[in-house]
Coordinates of C-alpha atoms and ligand atoms in Angstrom, one line a residue:
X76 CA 53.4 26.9 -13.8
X77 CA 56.0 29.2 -13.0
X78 CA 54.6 32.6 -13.7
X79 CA 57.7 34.6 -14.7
X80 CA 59.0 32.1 -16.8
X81 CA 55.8 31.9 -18.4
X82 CA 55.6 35.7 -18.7
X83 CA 59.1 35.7 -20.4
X84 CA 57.8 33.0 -23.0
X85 CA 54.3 34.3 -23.9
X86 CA 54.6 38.3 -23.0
X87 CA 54.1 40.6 -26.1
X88 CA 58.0 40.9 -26.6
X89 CA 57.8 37.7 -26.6
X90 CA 54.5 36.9 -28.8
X91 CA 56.3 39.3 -31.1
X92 CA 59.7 37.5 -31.7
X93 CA 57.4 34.2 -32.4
X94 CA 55.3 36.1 -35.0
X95 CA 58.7 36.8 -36.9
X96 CA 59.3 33.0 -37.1
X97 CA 55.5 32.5 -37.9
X98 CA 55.6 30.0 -35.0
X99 CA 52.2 30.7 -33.8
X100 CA 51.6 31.7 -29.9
X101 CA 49.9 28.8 -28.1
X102 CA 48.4 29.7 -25.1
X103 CA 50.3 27.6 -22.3
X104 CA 47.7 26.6 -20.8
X105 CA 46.0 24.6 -23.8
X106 CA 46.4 20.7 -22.8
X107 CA 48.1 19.0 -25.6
X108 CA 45.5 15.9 -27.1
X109 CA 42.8 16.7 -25.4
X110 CA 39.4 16.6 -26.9
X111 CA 38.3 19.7 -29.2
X112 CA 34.5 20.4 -29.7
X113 CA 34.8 23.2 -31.6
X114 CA 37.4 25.4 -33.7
X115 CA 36.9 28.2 -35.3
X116 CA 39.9 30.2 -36.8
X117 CA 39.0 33.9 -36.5
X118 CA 40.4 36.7 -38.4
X119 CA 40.9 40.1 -37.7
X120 CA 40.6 42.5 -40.6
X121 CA 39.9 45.5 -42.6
X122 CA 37.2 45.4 -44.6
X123 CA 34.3 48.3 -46.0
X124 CA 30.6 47.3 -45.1
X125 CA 27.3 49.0 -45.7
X126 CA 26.8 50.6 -42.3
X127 CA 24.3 53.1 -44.0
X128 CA 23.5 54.3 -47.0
X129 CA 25.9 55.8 -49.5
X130 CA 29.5 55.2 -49.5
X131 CA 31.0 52.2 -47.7
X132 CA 32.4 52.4 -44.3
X133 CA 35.6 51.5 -43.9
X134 CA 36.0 49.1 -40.6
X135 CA 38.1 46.8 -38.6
X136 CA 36.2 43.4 -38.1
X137 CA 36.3 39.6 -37.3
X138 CA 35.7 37.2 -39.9
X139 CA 35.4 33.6 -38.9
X140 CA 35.8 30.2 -40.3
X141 CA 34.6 26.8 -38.2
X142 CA 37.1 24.2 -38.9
X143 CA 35.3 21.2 -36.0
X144 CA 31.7 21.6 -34.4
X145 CA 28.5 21.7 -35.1
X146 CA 27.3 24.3 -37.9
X147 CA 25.6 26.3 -35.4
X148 CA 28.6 27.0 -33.3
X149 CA 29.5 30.1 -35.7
X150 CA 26.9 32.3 -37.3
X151 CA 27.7 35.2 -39.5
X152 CA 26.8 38.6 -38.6
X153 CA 23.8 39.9 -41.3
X154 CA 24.6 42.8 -42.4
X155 CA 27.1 45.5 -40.9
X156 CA 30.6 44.7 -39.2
X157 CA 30.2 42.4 -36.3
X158 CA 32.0 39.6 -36.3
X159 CA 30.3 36.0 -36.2
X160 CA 28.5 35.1 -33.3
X161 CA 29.8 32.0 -31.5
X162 CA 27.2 29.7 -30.2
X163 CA 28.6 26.9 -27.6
X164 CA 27.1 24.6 -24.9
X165 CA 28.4 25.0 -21.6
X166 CA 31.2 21.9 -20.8
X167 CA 32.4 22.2 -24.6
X168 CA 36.4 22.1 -25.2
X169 CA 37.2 25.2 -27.1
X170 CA 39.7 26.2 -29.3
X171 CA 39.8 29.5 -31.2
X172 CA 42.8 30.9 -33.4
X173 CA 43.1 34.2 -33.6
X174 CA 45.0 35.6 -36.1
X175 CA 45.6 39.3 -36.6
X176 CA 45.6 40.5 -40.4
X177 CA 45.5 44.4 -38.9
X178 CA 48.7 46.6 -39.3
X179 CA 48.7 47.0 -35.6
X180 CA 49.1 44.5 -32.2
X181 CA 45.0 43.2 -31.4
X182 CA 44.2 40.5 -28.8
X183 CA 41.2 39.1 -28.0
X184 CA 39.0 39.3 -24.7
X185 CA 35.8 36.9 -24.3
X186 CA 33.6 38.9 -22.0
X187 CA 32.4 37.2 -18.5
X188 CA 33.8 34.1 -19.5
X189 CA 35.4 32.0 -16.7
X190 CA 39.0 30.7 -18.3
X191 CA 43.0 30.8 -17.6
X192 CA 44.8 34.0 -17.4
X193 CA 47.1 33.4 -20.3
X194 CA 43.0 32.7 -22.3
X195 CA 41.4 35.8 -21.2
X196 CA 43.8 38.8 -23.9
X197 CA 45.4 40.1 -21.1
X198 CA 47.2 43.1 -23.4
X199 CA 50.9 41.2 -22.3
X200 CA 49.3 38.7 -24.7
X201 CA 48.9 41.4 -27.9
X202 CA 50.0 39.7 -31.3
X203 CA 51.6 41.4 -33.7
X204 CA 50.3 42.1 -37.6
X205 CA 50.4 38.4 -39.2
X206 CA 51.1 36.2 -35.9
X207 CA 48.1 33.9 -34.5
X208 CA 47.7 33.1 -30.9
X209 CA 46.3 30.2 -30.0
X210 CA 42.9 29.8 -27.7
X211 CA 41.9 26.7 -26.1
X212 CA 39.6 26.9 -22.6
X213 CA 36.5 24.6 -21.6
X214 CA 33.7 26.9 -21.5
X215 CA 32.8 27.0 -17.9
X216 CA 30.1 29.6 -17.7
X217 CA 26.7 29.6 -17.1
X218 CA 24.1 30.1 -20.4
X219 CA 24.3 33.6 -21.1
X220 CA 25.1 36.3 -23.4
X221 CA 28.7 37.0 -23.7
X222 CA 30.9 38.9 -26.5
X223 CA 34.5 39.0 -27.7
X224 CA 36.2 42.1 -28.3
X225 CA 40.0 43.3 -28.6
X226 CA 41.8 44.3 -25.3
X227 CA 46.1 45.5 -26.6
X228 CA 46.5 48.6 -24.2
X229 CA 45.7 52.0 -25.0
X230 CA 43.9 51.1 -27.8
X231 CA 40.9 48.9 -27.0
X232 CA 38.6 52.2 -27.7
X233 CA 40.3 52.5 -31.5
X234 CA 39.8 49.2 -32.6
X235 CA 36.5 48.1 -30.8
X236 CA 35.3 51.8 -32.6
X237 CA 36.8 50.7 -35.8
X238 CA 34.2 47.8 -35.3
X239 CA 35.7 44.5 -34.2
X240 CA 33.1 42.7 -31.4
X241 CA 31.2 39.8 -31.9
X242 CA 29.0 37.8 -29.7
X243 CA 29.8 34.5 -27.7
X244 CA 26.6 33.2 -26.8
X245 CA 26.8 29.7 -24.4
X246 CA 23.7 27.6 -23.6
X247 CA 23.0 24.9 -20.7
X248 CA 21.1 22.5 -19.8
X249 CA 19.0 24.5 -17.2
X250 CA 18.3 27.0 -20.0
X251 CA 17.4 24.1 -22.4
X252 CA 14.7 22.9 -20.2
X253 CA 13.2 26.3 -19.9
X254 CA 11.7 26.2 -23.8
X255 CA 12.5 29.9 -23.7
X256 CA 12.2 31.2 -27.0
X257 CA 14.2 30.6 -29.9
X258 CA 15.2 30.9 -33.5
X259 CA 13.8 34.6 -35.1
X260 CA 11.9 34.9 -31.2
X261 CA 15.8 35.0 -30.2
X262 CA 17.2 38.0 -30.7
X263 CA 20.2 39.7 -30.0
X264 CA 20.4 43.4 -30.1
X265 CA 24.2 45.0 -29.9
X266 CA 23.9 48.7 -29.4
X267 CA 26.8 51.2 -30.6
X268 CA 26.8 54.9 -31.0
X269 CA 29.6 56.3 -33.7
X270 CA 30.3 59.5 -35.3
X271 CA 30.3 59.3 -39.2
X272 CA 31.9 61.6 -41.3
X273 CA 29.5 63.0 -44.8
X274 CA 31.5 60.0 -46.7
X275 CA 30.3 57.6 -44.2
X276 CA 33.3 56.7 -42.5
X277 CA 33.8 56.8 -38.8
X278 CA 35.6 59.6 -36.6
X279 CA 37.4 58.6 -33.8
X280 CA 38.9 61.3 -32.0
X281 CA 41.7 62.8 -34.2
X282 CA 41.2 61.6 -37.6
X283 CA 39.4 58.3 -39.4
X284 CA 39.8 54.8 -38.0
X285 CA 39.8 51.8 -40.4
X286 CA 42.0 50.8 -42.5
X287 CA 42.5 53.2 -44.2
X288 CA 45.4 56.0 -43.6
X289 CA 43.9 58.9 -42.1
X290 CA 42.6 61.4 -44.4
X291 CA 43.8 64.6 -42.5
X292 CA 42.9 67.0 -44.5
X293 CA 39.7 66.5 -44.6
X294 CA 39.6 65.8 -40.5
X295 CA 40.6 69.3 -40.0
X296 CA 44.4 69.3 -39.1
X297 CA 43.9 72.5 -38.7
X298 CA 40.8 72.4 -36.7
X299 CA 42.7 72.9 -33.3
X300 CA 40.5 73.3 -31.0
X301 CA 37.3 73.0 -33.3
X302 CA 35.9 69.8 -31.6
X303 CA 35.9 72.5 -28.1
X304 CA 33.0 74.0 -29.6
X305 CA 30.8 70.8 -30.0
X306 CA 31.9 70.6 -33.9
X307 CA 31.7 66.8 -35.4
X308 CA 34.7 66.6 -36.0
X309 CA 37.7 66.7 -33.0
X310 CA 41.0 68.5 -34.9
X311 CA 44.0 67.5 -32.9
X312 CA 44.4 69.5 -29.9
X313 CA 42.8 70.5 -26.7
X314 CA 39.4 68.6 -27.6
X315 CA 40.8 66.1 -28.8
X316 CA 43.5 65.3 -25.9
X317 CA 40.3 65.3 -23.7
X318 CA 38.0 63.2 -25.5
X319 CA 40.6 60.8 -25.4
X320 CA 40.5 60.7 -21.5
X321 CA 36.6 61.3 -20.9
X322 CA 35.2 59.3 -23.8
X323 CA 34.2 59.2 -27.4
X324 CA 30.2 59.7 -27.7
X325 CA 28.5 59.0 -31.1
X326 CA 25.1 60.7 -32.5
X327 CA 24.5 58.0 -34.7
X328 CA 22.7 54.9 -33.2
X329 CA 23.9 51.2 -34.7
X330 CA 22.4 47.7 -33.6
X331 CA 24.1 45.0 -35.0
X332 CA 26.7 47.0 -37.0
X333 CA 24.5 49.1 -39.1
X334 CA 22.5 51.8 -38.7
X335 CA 19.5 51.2 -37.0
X336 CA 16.3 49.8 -39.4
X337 CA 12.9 48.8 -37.9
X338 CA 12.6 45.2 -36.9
X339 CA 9.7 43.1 -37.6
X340 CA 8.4 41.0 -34.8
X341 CA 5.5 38.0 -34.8
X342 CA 2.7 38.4 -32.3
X343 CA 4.7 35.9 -30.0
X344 CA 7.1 35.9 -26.9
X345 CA 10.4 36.9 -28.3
X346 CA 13.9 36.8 -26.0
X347 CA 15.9 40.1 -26.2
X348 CA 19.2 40.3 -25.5
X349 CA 20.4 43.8 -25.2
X350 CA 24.1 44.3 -25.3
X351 CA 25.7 48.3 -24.9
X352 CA 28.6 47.9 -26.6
X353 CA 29.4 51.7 -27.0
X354 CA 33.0 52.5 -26.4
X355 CA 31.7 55.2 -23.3
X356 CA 27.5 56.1 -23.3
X357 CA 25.3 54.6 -21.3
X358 CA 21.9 53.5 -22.0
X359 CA 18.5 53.7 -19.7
X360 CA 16.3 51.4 -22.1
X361 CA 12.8 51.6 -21.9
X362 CA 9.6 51.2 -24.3
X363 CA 8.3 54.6 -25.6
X364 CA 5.1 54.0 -24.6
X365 CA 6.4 53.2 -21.2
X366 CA 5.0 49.7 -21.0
X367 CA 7.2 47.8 -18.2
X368 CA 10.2 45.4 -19.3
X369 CA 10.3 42.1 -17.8
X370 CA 14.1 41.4 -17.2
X371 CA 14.9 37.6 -17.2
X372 CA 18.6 37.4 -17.4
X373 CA 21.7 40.4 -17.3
X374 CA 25.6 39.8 -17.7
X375 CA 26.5 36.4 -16.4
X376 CA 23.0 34.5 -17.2
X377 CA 19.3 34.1 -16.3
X378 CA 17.5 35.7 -13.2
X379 CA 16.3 33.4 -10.2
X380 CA 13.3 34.9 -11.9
X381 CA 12.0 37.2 -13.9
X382 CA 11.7 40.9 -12.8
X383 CA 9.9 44.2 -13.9
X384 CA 11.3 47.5 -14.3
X385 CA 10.4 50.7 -15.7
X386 CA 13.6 51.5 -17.4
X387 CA 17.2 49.3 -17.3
X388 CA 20.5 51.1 -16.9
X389 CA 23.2 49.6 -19.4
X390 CA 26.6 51.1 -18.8
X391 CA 29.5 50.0 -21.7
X392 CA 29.7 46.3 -21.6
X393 CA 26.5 45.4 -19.4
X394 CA 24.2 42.9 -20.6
X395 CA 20.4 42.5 -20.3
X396 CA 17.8 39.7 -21.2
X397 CA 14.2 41.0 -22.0
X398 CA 11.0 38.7 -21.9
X399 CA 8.6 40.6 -24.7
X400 CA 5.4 39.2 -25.8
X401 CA 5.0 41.4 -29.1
X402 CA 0.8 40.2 -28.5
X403 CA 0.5 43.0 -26.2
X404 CA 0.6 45.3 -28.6
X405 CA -2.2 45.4 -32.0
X406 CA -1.4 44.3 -35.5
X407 CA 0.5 46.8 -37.3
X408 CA 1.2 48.8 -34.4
X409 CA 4.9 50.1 -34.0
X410 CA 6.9 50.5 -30.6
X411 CA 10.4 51.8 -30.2
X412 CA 13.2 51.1 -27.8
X413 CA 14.7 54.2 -26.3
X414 CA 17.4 55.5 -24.4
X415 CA 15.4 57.8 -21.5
X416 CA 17.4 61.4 -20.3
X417 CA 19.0 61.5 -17.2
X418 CA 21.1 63.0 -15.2
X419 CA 24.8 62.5 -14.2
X420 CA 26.0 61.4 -17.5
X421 CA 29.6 62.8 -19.0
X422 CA 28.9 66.0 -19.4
X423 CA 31.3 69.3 -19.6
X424 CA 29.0 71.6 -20.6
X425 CA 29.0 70.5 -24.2
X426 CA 33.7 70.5 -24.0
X427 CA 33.6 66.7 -24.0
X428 CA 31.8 64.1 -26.2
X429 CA 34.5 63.0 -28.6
X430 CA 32.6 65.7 -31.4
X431 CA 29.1 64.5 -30.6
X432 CA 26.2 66.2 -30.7
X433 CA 24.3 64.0 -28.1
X434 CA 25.2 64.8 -25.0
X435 CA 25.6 61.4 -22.7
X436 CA 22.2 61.3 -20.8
X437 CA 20.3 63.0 -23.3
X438 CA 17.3 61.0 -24.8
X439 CA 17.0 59.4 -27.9
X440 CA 15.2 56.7 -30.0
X441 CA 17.0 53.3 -30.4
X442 CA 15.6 51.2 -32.5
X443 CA 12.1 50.9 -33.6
X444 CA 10.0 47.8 -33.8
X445 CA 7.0 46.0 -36.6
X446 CA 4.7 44.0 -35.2
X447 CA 3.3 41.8 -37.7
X448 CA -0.1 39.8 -37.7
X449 CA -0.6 36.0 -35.9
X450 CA -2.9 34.8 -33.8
X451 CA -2.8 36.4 -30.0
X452 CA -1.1 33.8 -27.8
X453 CA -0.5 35.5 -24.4
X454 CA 2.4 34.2 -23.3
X455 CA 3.6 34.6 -19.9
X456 CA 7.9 34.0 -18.7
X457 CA 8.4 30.8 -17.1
X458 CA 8.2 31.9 -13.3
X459 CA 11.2 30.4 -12.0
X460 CA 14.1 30.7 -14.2
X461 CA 17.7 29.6 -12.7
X462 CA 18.6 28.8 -9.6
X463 CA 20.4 31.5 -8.1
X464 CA 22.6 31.2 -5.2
X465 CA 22.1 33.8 -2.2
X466 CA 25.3 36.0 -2.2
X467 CA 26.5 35.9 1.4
X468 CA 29.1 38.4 2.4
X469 CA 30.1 36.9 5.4
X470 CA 32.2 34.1 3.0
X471 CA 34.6 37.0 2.2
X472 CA 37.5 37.0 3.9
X473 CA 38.0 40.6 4.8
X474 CA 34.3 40.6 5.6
X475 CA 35.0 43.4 7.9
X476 CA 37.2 45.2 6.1
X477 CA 36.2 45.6 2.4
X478 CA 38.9 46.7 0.0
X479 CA 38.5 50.0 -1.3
X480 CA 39.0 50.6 -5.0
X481 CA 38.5 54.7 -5.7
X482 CA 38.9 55.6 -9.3
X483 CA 41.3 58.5 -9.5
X484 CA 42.1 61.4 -11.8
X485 CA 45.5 63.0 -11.5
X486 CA 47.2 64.9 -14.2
X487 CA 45.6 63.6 -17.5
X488 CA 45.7 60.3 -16.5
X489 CA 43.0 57.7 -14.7
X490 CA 43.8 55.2 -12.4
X491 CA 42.5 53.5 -9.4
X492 CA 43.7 54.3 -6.2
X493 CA 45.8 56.7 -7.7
X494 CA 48.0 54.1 -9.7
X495 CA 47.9 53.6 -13.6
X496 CA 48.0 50.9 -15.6
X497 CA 51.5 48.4 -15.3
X498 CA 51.7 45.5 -17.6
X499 CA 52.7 43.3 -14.9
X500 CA 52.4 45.1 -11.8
X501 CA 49.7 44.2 -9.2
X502 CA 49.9 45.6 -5.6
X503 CA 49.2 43.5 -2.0
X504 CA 45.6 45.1 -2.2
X505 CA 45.2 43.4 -5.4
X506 CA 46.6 40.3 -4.5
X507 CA 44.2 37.2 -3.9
X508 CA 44.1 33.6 -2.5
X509 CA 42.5 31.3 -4.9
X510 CA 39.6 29.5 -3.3
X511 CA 38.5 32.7 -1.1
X512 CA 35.8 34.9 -1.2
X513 CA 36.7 38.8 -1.0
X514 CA 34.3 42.2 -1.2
X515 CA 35.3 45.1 -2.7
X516 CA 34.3 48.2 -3.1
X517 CA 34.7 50.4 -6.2
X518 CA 34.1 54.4 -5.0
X519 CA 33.6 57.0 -7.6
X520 CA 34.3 60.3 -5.6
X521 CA 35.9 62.2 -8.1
X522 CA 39.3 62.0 -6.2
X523 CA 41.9 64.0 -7.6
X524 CA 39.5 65.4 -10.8
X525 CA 39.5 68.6 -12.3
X526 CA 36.6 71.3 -10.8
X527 CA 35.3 67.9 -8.6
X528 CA 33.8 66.9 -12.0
X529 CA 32.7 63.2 -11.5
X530 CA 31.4 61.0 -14.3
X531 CA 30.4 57.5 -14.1
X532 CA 32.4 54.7 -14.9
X533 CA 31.4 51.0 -15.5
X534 CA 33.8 48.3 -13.5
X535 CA 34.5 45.5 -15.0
X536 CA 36.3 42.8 -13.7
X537 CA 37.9 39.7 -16.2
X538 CA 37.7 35.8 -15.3
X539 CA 34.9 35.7 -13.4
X540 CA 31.1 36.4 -12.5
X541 CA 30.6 38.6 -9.3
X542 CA 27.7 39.3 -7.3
X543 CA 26.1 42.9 -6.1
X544 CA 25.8 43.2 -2.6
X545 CA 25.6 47.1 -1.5
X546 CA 24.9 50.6 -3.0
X547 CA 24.8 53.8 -1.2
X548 CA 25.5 57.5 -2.9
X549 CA 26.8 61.0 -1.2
X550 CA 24.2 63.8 -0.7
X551 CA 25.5 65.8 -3.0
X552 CA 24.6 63.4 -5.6
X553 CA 21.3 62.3 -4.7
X554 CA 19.2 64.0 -6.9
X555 CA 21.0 63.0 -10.2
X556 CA 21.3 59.3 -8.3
X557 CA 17.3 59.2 -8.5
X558 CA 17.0 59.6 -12.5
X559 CA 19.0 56.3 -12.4
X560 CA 18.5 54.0 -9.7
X561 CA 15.2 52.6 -10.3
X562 CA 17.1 51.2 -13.7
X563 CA 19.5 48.9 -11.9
X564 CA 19.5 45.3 -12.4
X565 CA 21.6 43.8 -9.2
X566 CA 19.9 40.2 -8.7
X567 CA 21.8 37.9 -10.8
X568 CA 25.6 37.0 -11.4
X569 CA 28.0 40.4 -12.8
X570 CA 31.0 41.0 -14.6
X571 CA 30.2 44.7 -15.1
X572 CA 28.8 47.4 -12.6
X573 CA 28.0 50.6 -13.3
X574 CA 29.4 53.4 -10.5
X575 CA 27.0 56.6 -10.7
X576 CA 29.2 59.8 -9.2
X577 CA 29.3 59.8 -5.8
X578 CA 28.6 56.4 -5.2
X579 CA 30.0 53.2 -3.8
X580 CA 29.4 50.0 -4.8
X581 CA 30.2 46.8 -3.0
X582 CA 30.5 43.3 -4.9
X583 CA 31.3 39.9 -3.7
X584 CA 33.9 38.2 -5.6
X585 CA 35.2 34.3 -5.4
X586 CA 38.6 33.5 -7.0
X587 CA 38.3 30.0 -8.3
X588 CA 40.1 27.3 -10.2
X589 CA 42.9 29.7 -11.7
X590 CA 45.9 31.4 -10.8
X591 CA 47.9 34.3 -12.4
X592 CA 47.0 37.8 -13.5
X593 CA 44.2 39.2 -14.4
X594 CA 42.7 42.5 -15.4
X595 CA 39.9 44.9 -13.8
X596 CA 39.1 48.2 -14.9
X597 CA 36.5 50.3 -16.5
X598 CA 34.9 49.8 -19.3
X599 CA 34.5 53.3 -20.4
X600 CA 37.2 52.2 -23.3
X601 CA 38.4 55.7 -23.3
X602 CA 39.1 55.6 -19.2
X603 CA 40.6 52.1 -19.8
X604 CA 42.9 52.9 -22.2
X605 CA 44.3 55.9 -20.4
X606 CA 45.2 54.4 -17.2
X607 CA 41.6 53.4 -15.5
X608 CA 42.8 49.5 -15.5
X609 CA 44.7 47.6 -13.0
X610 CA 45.8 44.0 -12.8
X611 CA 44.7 41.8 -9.7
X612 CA 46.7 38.7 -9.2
X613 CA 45.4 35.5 -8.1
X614 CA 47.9 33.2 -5.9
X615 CA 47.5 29.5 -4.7
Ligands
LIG182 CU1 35.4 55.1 -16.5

């Protein structure tokens, strides 16, 4: 396929004219007659939900419709604004519509999956309000637990905020022979933190988001400077302009698009899936009553097996698979999930946190559990889980010489390597051979930042699953390094990594099956959408 020509045909000026004609934007990469499992035609749109009580909030969110497949390939979200979660089985044909009822450009993303460039919502892709671009990829991943969220540049934070994410959940074979549990013993947690307003609706930086226009006078035009002070609510401004680069933080804990409400469990194993899908805080889970967690799976699957750890770090995007057995715990007896303090979080001495009271790294309650009666069953993880190959470094090609990827701040902007985002730009260090293996290494030195302030940032890198191969952290940084490093969860396949300050992290990457351009970046949507993204292209 001839890249430019393809760029010229499906880029956004282009996905743009073909909205105007209401042709809709097929991916070029969908083969013409072949085979579709499933299709489901997802909208993007404003709508008001209950996210707690009192007046509705107004949100941006995906509703879907399945047109082929099996029932359980699309499942409504109960309750609050997610959009429905997508169930398929690994080797399934896919095809997905997306079309965008916002008054704004949206793509879609799908998370960790494995797919063609012009499938993954690069932002060249971005639709226009009323066009429909066209998704069609066999699902090539692993079983895991992956998730769909927009991706248009510079303002993935807005609208994933405004509430559009949904899960994409794949099974396999190898999972299916595991008996792991299922149904109401299946659950999947997504964790958000937002601001609201007294009338329920959310802040995001400078005003409201949703559909609705933005009610300025009641966000404090006038509040220059207001949000400075740790106020709710960020006027325009100095605050404001700096939440916007460091990162919106919420006070308000959501799972599943609503405000967090106790969860009744059976005495019985349950699987927990555990998604952070918080535009910039991170999470270090554990059990209140500091019983261990047994991990069994993280972003791109299941564990070789299962694990145990006192607390799991979960940085924006990161994914992580619990094994509970609620029979541990009495009859009646209620346990919450929390977020633990630590150090080295975003802080600025209470200037930054998008109007947030909750500092990032300060300690709070997540969600609380029920457990119900039943009969005591003891049930143990199965102890071998997946089949995991060994990550070895020596298949990368610059084996000895590891690219280095430093995040960067220069004047208000991000970048990496002191370079921005560019739509189609990718340099010779981010140019790959398909077929080869490469290591990189993402440093987070605080290169270029204001008063060496350093804040953690979570890597993510699009169209494939990487693996974790080295840590190490500066002196300086040691100490806050120890409240989180116990929390990591490196064994199994990646797509996002959290960097603590002052550390380096080294991951294994292979470039298989397609060409073109892709995106890495972090996932801090605040740091993304003001330059921390770059492309890497992939050539044959
Ligand atoms: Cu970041």
């Amino acid at each position: 396929m001839n890249h430019q020509r393809r760029l010229l045909l499906l880029g956004s000026a282009g996905a743009a004219a073909a909205a105007s004609i209401g042709a809709p934007v097929v991916a070029a990469t969908a083969k013409a007659g072949a085979q579709i499992d499933v299709h489901i035609e997802l909208h993007a749109v404003p709508d008001q939900v209950s996210v707690r009580p009192g007046t509705a909030t107004r949100v941006w969110r995906y509703r879907g419709k399945l047109l082929r497949g099996d029932t359980t390939a699309l499942e409504s979200s109960a309750g609050g604004y997610l959009g429905p979660t997508i169930r398929v089985r690994r080797g399934q044909r896919v095809r997905i519509d997306l079309v965008n009822g916002l008054p704004e450009s949206t793509i879609i993303h799908w998370h960790g999956l494995h797919v063609p460039d012009d499938m993954d919502g690069h932002p060249r892709f971005a639709i226009g309000p009323g066009a429909r671009y066209v998704y069609e990829f066999t699902v090539d991943n692993r079983a895991g637990s992956y998730w769909y969220h927009p991706h248009p540049h510079g303002r993935t934070g807005k609208q994933v905020y405004a509430g559009l994410a949904g899960l994409f959940l794949v099974s396999d074979d190898e999972e299916a022979a595991l008996d792991l549990p299922s149904g109401a013993q299946d659950l999947a947690l997504v964790i958000q933190d937002r601001n609201l307003d007294a009338d329920n609706q959310f802040v995001y930086l400078d005003g409201n988001t949703g559909a609705a226009p933005q009610r300025r006078g009641m966000m404090g035009e006038g509040m220059m400077g207001g949000g400075m002070m740790g106020g709710r609510m960020m006027g325009r401004g100095m605050g404001s302009m700096m939440a916007g680069m460091m990162g919106v933080l919420g006070d308000q804990m959501l799972v599943n698009g609503s405000l967090a409400s106790p969860r009744h469990v059976e005495r019985r194993a349950h699987r927990l899936r555990l998604f952070n899908a918080s535009n910039t805080r991170t999470l270090k889970l554990a059990w209140r009553d500091q019983t261990p967690l047994t991990v069994i799976g993280s972003d791109g699957g299941l564990l070789a097996a299962p694990i145990q750890r006192d607390y799991v770090m979960l940085a924006p995007a990161e994914r992580v698979e619990l094994w509970v057995d609620f029979s541990h715990w009495p009859p009646g007896s209620g346990l919450v999930l929390r977020s633990l303090a630590f150090e080295g979080g975003m802080d600025m001495g209470g200037m930054m946190g998008g109007g947030s009271s909750l500092p990032d790294g300060a300690a709070f309650d997540v969600l609380p559990f029920r457990v119900g009666g039943g009969t005591e069953r003891n049930e143990s993880p199965p102890a071998r889980l997946s089949t995991i190959t060994t990550a070895e470094p020596r298949m990368a090609v610059n084996y000895a010489r590891p690219k280095v990827f430093e995040m960067t701040m220069g004047m208000m902007v991000w970048g990496i390597n002191g370079e921005s985002f560019d739509m189609l730009g990718a340099s010779e260090l981010e140019t790959v051979k398909l077929g080869t293996h490469e290591i990189w290494e993402f440093r987070n030195e605080g290169r270029g930042s204001m008063m060496g302030m350093v804040m953690p940032h979570s890597m993510h890198v699009h169209g494939l699953q990487f693996r974790i191969i080295g840590r190490s952290v500066s002196r300086r940084f040691a100490d806050e390094y120890g409240s989180v490093k116990a929390g990591f969860v490196d064994e199994g396949w990646k797509d996002t990594v959290l960097v603590m300050p002052g550390e380096r992290v080294r991951v294994l990457l292979r470039f298989s099956d397609f060409t073109g351009l892709f995106l890495y970046h972090c996932h801090m949507l605040e740091h993304e959408d003001t330059g921390l993204m770059r492309n890497y292209r992939v050539e044959a």
